[in-house]
mmCIF file of C-alpha atoms and ligand atoms in Angstrom:
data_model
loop_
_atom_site.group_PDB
_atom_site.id
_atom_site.type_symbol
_atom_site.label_atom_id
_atom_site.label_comp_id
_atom_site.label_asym_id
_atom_site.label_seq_id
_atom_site.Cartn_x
_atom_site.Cartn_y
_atom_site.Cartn_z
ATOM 1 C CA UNK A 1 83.886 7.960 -71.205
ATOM 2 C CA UNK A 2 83.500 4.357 -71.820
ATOM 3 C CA UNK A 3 83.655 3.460 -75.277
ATOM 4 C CA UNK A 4 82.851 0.259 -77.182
ATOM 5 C CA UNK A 5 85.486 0.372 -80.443
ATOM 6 C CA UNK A 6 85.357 -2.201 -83.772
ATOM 7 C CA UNK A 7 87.672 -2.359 -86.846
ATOM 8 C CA UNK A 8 86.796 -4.216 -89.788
ATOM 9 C CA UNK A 9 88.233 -2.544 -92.714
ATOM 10 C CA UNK A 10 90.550 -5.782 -94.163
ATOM 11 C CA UNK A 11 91.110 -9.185 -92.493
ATOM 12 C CA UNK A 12 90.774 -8.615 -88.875
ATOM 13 C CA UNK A 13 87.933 -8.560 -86.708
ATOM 14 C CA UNK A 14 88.697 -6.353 -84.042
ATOM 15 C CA UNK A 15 86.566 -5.338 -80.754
ATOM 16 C CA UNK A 16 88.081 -3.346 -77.475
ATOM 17 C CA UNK A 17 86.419 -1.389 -74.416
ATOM 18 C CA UNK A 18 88.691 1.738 -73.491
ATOM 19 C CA UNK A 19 87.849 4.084 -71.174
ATOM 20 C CA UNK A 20 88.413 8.059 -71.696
ATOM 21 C CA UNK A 21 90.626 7.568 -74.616
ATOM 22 C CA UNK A 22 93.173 5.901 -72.685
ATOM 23 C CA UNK A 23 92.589 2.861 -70.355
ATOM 24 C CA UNK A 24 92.471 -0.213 -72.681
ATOM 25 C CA UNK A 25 90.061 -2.414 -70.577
ATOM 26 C CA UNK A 26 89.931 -5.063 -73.565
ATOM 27 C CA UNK A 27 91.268 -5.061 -77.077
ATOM 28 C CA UNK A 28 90.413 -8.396 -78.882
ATOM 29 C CA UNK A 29 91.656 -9.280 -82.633
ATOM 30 C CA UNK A 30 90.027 -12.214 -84.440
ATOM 31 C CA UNK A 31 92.384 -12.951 -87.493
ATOM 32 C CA UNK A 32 91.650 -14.464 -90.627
ATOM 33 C CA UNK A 33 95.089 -15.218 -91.716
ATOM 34 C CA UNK A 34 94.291 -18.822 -91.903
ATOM 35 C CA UNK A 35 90.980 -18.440 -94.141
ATOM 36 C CA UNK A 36 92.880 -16.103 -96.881
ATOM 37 C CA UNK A 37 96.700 -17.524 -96.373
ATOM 38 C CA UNK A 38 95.881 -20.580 -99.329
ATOM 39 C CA UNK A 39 94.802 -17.620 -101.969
ATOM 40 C CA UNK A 40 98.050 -15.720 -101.490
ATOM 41 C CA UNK A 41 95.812 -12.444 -99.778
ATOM 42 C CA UNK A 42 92.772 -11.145 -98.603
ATOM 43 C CA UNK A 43 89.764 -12.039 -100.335
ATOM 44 C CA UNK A 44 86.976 -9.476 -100.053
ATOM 45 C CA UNK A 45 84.267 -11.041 -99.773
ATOM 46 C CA UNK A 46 85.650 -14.265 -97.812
ATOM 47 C CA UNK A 47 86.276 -11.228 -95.447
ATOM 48 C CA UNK A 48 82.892 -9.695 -94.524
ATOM 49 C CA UNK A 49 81.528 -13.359 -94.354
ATOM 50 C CA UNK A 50 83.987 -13.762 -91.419
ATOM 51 C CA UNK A 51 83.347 -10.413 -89.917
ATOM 52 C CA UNK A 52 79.297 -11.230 -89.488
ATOM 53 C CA UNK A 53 80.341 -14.937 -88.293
ATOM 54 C CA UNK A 54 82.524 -13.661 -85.597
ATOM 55 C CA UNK A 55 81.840 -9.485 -84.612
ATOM 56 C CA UNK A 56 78.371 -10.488 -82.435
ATOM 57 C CA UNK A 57 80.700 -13.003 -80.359
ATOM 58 C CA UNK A 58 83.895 -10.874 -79.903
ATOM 59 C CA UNK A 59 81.793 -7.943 -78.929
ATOM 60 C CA UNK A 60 80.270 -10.705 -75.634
ATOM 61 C CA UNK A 61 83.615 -10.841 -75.179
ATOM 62 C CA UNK A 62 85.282 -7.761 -75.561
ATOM 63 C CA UNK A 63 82.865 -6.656 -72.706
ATOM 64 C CA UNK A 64 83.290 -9.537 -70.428
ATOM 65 C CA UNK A 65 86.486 -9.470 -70.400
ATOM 66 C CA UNK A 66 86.620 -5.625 -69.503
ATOM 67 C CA UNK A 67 83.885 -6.702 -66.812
ATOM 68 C CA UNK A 68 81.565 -3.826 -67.656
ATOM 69 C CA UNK A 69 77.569 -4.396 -69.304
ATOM 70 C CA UNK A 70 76.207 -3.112 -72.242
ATOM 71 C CA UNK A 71 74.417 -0.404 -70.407
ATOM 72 C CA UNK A 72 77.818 1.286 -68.639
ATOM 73 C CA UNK A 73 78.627 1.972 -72.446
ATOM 74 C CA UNK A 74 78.434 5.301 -73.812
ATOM 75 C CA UNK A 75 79.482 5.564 -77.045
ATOM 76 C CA UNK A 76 80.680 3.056 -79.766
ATOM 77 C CA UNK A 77 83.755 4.265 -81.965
ATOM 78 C CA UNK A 78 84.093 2.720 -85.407
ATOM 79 C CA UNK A 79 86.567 2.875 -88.620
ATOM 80 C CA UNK A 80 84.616 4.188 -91.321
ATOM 81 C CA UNK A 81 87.065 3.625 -93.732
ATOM 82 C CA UNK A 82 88.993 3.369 -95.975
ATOM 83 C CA UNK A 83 89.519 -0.074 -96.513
ATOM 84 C CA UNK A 84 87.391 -2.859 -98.175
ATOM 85 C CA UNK A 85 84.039 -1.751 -98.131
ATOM 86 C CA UNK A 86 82.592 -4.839 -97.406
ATOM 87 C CA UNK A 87 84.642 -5.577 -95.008
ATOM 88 C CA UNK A 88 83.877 -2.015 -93.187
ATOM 89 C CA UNK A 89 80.207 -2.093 -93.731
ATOM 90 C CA UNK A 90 79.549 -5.425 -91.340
ATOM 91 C CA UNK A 91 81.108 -3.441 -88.291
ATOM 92 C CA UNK A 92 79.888 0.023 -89.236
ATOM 93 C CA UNK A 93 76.233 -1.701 -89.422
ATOM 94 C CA UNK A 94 77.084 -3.053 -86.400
ATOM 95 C CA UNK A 95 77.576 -0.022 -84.856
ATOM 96 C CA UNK A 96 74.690 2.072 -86.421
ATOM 97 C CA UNK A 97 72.725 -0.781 -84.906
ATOM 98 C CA UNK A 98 74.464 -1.099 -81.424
ATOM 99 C CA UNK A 99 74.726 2.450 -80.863
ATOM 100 C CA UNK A 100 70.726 3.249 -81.919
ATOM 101 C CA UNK A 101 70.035 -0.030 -79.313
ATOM 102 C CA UNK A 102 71.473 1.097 -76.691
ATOM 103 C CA UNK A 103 70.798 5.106 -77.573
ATOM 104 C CA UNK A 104 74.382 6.107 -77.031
ATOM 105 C CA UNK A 105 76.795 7.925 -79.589
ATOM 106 C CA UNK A 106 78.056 6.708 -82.495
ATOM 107 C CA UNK A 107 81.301 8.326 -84.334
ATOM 108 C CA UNK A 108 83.437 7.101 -87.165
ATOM 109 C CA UNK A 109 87.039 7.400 -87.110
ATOM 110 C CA UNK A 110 89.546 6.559 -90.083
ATOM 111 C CA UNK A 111 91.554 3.621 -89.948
ATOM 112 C CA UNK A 112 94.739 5.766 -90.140
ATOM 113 C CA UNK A 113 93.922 8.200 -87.945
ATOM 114 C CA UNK A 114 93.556 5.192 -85.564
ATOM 115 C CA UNK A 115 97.043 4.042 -86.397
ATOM 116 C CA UNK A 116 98.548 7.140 -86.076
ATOM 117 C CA UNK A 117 96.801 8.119 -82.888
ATOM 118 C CA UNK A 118 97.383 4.492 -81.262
ATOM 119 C CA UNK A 119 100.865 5.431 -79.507
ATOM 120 C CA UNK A 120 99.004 8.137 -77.129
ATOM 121 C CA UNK A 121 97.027 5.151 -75.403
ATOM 122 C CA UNK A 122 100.774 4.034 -74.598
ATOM 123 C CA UNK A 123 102.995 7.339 -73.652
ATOM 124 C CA UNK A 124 101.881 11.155 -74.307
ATOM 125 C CA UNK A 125 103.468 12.340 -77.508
ATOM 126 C CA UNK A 126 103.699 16.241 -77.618
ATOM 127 C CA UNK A 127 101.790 17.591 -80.777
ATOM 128 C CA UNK A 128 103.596 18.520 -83.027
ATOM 129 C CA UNK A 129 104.844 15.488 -84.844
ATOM 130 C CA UNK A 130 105.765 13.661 -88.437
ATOM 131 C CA UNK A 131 103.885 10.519 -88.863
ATOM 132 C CA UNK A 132 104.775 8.065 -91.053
ATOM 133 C CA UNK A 133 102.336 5.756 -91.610
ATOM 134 C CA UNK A 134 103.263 2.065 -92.790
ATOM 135 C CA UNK A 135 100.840 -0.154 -94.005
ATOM 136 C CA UNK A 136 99.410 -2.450 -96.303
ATOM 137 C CA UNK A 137 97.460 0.007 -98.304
ATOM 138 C CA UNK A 138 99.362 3.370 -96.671
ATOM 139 C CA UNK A 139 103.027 4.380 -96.872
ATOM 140 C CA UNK A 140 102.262 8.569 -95.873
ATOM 141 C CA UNK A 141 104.109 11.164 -94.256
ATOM 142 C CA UNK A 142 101.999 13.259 -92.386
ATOM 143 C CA UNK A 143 102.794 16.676 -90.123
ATOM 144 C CA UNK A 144 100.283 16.182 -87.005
ATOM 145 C CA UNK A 145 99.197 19.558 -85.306
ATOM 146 C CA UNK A 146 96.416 17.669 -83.179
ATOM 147 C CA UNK A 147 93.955 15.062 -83.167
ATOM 148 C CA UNK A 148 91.888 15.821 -86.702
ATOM 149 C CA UNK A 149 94.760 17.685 -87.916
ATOM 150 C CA UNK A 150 96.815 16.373 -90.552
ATOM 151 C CA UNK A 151 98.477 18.116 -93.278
ATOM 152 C CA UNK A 152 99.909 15.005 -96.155
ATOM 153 C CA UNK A 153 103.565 15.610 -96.922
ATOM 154 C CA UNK A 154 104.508 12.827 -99.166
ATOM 155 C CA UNK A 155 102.908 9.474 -99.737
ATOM 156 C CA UNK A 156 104.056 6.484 -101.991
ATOM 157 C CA UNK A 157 102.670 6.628 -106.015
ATOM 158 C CA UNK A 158 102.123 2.888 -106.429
ATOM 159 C CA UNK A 159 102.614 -0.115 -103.690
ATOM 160 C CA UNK A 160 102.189 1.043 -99.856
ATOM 161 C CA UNK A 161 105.344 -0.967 -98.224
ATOM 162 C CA UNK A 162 103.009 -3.366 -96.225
ATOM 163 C CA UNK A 163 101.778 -4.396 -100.293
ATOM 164 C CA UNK A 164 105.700 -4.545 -101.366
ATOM 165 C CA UNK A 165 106.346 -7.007 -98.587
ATOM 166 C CA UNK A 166 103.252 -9.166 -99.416
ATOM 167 C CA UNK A 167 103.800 -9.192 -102.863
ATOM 168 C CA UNK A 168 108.048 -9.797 -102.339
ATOM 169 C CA UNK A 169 107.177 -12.464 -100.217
ATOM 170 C CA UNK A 170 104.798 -14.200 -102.171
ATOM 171 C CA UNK A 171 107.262 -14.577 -104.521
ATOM 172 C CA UNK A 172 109.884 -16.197 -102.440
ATOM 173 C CA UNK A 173 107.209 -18.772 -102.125
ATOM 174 C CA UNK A 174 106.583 -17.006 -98.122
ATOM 175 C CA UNK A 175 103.253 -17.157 -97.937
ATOM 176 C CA UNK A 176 100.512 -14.449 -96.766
ATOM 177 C CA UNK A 177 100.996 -11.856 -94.927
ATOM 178 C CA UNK A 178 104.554 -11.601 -95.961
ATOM 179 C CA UNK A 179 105.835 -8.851 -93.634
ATOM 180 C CA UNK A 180 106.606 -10.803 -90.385
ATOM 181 C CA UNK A 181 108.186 -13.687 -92.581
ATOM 182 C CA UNK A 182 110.463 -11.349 -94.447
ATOM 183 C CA UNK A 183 111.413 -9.807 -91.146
ATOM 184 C CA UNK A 184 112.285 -12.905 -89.554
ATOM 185 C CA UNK A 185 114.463 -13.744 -92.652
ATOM 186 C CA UNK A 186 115.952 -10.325 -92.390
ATOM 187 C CA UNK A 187 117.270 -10.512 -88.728
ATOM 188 C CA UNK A 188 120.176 -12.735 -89.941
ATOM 189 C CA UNK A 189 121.411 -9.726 -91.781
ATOM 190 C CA UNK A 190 122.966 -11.541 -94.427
ATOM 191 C CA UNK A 191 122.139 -10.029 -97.815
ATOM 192 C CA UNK A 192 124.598 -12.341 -99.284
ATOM 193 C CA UNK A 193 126.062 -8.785 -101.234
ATOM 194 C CA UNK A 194 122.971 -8.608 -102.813
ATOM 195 C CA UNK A 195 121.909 -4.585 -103.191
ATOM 196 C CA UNK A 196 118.240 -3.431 -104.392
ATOM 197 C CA UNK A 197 117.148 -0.063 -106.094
ATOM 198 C CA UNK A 198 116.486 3.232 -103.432
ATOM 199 C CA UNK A 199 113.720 4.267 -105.737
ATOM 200 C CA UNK A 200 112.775 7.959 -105.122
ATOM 201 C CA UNK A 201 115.996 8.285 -102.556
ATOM 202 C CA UNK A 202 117.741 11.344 -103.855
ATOM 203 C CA UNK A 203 113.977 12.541 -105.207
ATOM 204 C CA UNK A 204 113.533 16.417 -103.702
ATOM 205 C CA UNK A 205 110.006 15.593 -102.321
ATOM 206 C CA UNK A 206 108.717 13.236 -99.761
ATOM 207 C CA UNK A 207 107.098 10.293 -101.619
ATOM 208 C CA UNK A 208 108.134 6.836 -101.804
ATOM 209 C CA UNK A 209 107.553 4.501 -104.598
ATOM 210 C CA UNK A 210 107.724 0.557 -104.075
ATOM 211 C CA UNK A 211 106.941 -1.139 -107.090
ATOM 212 C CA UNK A 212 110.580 -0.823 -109.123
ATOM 213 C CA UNK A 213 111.896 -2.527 -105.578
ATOM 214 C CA UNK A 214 109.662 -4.980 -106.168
ATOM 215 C CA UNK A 215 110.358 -5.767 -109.975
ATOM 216 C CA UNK A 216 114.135 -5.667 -108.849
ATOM 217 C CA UNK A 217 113.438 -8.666 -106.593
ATOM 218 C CA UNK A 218 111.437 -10.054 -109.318
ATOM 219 C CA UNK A 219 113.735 -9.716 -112.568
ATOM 220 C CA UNK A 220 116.613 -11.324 -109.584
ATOM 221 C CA UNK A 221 114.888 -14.386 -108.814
ATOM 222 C CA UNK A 222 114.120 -14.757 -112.951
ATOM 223 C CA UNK A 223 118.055 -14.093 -113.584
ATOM 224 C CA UNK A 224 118.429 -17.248 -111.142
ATOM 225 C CA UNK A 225 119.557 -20.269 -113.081
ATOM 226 C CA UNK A 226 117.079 -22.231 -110.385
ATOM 227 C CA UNK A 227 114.537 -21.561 -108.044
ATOM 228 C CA UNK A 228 116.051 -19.993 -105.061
ATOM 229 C CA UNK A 229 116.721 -21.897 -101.782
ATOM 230 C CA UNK A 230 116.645 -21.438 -98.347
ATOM 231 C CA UNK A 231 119.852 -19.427 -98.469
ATOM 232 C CA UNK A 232 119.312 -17.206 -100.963
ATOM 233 C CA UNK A 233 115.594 -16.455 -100.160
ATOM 234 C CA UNK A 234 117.103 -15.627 -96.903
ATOM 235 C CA UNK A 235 119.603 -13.318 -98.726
ATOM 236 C CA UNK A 236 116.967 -11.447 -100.837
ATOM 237 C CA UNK A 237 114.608 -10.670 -98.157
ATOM 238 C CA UNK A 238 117.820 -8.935 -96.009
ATOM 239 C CA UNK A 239 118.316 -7.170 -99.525
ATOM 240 C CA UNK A 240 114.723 -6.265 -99.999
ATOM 241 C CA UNK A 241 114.066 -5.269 -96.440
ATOM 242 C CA UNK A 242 116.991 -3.255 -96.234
ATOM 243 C CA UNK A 243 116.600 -1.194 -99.059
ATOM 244 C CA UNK A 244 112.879 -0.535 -97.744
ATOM 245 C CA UNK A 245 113.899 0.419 -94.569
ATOM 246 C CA UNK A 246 116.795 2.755 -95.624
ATOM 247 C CA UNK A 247 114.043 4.773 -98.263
ATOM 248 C CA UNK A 248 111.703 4.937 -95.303
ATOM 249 C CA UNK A 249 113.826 6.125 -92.713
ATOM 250 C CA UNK A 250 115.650 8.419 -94.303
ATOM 251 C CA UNK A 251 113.330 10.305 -96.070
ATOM 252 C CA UNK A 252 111.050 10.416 -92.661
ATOM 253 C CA UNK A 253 113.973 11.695 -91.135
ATOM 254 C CA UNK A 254 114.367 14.412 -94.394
ATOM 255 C CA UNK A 255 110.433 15.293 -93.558
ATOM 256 C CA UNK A 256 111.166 15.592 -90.107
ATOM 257 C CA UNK A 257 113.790 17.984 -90.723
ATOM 258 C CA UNK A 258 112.452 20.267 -93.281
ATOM 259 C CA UNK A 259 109.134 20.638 -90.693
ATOM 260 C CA UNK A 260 111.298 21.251 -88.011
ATOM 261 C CA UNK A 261 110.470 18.355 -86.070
ATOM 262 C CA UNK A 262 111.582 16.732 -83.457
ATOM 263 C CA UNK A 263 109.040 13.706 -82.801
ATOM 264 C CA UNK A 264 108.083 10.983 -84.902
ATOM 265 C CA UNK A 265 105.880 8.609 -85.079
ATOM 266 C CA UNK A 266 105.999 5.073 -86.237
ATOM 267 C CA UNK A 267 102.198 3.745 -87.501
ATOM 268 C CA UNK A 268 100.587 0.940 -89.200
ATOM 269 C CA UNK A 269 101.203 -2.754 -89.615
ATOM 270 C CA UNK A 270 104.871 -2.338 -91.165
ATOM 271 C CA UNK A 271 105.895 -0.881 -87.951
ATOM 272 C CA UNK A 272 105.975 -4.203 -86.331
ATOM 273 C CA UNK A 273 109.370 -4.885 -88.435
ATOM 274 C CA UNK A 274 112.047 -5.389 -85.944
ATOM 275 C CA UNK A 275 114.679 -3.892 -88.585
ATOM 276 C CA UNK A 276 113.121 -0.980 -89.466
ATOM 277 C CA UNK A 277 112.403 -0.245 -85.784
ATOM 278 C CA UNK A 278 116.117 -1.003 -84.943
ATOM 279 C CA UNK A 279 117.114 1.602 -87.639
ATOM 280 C CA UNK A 280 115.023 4.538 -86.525
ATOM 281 C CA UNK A 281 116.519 3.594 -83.121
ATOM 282 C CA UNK A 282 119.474 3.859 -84.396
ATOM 283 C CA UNK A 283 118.888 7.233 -85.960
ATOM 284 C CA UNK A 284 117.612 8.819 -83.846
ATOM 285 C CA UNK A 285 119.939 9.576 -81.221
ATOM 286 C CA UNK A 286 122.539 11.411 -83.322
ATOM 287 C CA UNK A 287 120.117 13.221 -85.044
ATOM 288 C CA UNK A 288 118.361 14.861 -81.906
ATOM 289 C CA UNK A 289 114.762 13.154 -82.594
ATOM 290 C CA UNK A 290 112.441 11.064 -80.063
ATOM 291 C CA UNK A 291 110.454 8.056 -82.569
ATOM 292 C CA UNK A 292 107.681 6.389 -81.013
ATOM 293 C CA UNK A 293 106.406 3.302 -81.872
ATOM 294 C CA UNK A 294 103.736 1.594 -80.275
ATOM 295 C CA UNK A 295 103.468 -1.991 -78.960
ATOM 296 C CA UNK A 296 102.912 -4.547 -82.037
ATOM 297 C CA UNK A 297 99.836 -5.298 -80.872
ATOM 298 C CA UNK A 298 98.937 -1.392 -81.450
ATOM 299 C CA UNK A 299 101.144 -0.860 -84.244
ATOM 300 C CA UNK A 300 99.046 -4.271 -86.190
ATOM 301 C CA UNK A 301 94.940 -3.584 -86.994
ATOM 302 C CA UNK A 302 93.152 -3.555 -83.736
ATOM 303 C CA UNK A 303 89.993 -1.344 -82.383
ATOM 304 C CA UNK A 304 91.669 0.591 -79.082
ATOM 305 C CA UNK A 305 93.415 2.395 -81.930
ATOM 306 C CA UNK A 306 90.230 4.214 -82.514
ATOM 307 C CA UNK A 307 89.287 5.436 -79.213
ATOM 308 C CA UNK A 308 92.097 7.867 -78.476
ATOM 309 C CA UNK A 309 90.670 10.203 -81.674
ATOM 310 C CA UNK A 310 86.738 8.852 -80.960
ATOM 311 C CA UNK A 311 87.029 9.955 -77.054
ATOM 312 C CA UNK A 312 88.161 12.987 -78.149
ATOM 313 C CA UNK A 313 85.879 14.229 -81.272
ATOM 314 C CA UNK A 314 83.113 12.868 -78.268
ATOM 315 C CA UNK A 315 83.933 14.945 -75.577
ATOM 316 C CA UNK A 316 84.498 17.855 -78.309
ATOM 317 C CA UNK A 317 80.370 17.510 -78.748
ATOM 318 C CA UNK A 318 81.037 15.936 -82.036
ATOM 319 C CA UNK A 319 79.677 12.036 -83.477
ATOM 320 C CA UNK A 320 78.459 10.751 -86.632
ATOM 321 C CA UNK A 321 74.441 10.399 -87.652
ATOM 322 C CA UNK A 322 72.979 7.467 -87.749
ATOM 323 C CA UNK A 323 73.371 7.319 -91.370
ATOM 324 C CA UNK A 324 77.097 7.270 -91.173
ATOM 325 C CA UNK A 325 78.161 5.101 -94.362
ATOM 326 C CA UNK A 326 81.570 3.105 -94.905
ATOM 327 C CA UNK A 327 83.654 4.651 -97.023
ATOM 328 C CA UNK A 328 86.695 2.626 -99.326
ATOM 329 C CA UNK A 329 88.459 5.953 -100.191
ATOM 330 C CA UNK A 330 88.703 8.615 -97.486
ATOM 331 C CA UNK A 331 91.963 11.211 -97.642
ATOM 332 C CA UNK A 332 92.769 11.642 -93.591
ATOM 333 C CA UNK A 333 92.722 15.368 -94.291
ATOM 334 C CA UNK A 334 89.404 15.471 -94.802
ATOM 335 C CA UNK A 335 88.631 13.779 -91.500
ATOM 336 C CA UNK A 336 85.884 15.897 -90.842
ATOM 337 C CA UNK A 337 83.546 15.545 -93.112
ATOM 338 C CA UNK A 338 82.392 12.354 -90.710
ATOM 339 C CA UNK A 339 80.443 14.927 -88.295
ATOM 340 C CA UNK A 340 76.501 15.470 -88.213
HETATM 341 O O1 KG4 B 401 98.100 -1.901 -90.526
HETATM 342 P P1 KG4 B 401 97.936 -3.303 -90.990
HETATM 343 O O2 KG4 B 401 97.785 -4.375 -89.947
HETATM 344 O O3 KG4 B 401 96.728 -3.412 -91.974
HETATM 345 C C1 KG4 B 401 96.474 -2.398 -92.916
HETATM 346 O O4 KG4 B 401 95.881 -1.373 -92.520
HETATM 347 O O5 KG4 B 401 96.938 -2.597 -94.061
HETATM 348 O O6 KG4 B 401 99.194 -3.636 -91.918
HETATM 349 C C2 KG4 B 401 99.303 -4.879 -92.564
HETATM 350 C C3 KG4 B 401 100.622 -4.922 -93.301
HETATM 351 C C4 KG4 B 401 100.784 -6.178 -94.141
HETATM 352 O O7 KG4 B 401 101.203 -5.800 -95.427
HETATM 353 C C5 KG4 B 401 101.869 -6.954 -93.399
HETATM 354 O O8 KG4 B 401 102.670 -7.763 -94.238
HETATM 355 C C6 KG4 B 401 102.677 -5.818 -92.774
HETATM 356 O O9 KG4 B 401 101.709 -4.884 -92.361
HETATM 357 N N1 KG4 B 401 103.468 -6.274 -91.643
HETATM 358 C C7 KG4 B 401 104.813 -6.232 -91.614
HETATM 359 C C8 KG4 B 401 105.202 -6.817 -90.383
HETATM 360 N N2 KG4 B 401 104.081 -7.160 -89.702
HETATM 361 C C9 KG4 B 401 103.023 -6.816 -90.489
HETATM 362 N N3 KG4 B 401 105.696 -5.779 -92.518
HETATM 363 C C10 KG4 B 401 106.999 -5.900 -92.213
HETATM 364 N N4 KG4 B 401 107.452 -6.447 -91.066
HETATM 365 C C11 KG4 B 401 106.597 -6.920 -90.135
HETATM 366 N N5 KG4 B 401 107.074 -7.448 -89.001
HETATM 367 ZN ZN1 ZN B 402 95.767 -0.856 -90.673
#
């Protein structure tokens, strides 16, 4: 099945071609880093303005460079959410539209099912496995029995990780988005003997929490007798990062453990993060477990994502109506409730 797929839940435009779920013929991102970097983060509605302005003109050429025509389409995949809702609604109109055009199917898929599901266009992970899924609005654990089937084992209670990093790096004067400039900070690995809270560490559940990490590295820099400099903003993003990384690995590891599971899954925009990578690498081996991680370019917001569960919920007989609606707040459990 070839399938036309478009993201637009936050500050990327995104527009690929895939074919049967797993052939990525074209898988464009149009990034509006630049337009939101000089307010700190995303602004909503700056957002949808740039979706309108750029979705008709990636979609031309999405398809030419996957050298098929409109007509060889046959369905058009979208992420219904959750995410900013104006943001979603310019590429879920898009779709209504497209799809009702060109009389094909039209299915909405959520943005984290997308994430999670993005490895299988890369290698063929066995069901079952623990997802942990690392974002800027998600940090979840999730057991995955199967495309649609989720079952939410712990999630974070304030900041997702992606929104720690942001916010940490904002404050170290960074700039937006703050994840790949803490990481690139991080990889000299000296913390300078700084150490940050493990909030929730030794907690008996699976749920992270963020924020106190955050108003550690805040009440630090205010304890400074001057604004930080190179060296020390170095040092507190390898502090930050590393106490992050150690809450996220180990208690996906815990997860993994107390499901009896042997895969895992590395989603989302935070998975990019060449430390937190390294240290699932790392623990993996001794502790018996395969982690997957797709490519960055999979692991960051991007539409192929969405094909792998849209491809399947097609050829399952299922889509969404043609009064399919975006949708801010959308628990992945409830996946379902998308279907006509
Ligand atoms: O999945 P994503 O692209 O968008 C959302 O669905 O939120 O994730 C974006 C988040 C941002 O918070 C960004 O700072 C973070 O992912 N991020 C990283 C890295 N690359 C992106 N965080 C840590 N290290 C990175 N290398
Ligand atoms: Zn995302």
């Amino acid at each position: 099945m070839l399938l036309l797929a478009l993201e637009s839940s936050c500050d990327e435009t995104a527009v690929a071609v895939v074919r049967d779920g797993r052939q990525i013929l074209s898988n464009l991102i149009a990034s509006q880093v630049d337009l939101h970097a000089i307010y700190g983060g995303v602004v909503p509605e700056l957002a949808s303005r740039r979706h309108l302005e750029v979705i008709n003109p990636l979609v031309e050429e999405a398809l030419n460079k996957a050298g098929v025509q409109q007509e060889d389409l046959e369905g058009v995949v979208v992420t219904r959410g959750p995410g900013l809702v104006g943001a979603l609604l310019v590429g879920v109109s898009f779709a209504k539209a497209y799809a009702y055009a060109l009389n094909i199917s039209l299915i909405g898929v959520h943005h984290i099912e997308g994430h999670i599901q993005a490895i299988q266009l890369e290698e063929k992970v066995d069901y079952p496995f623990l997802a942990v899924a690392v974002s800027g609005g998600h940090t979840h654990l999730y057991r995955v029995d199967g495309i649609g089937r989720y079952q939410l084992l712990g999630r974070t209670v304030d900041d997702a990780a992606g929104e720690a990093f942001d916010k940490v790096a904002k404050m170290l004067g960074l700039g937006y988005p703050g994840g790949p400039a803490i990481d690139k900070l991080a990889a000299t690995g000296n913390d300078g003997g700084i150490v940050f809270p493990r909030p929730m560490l030794k907690k008996d559940n699976f749920n992270f929490s963020f924020s106190g990490m955050k108003t550690a590295v805040l009440n630090y820099i205010q304890r400074l007798e001057s604004p930080p400099d190179t060296m020390i903003i170095g040092q507190i993003s390898t502090a930050f990062q590393t106490a992050v990384i150690d809450v996220i690995t180990q208690k996906t590891l815990r997860a993994a453990e107390s499901e009896g599971l042997n895969r895992i899954v590395v989603a989302g925009g935070v998975a990019c993060n060449s430390g937190l990578r390294n240290k699932f690498a790392e623990l993996a081996l001794p502790n018996k477990i395969d982690v997957f991680f797709p490519s960055p370019i999979l692991c960051a917001d991007n539409a192929a994502m969405l094909t792998v569960a849209g491809d399947y919920y097609l050829s399952q007989g299922l889509s969404s109506s043609l009064d399919l609606n975006a949708v801010s707040n959308w628990p992945l459990e409830q996946v379902f409730n998308n279907f006509k």
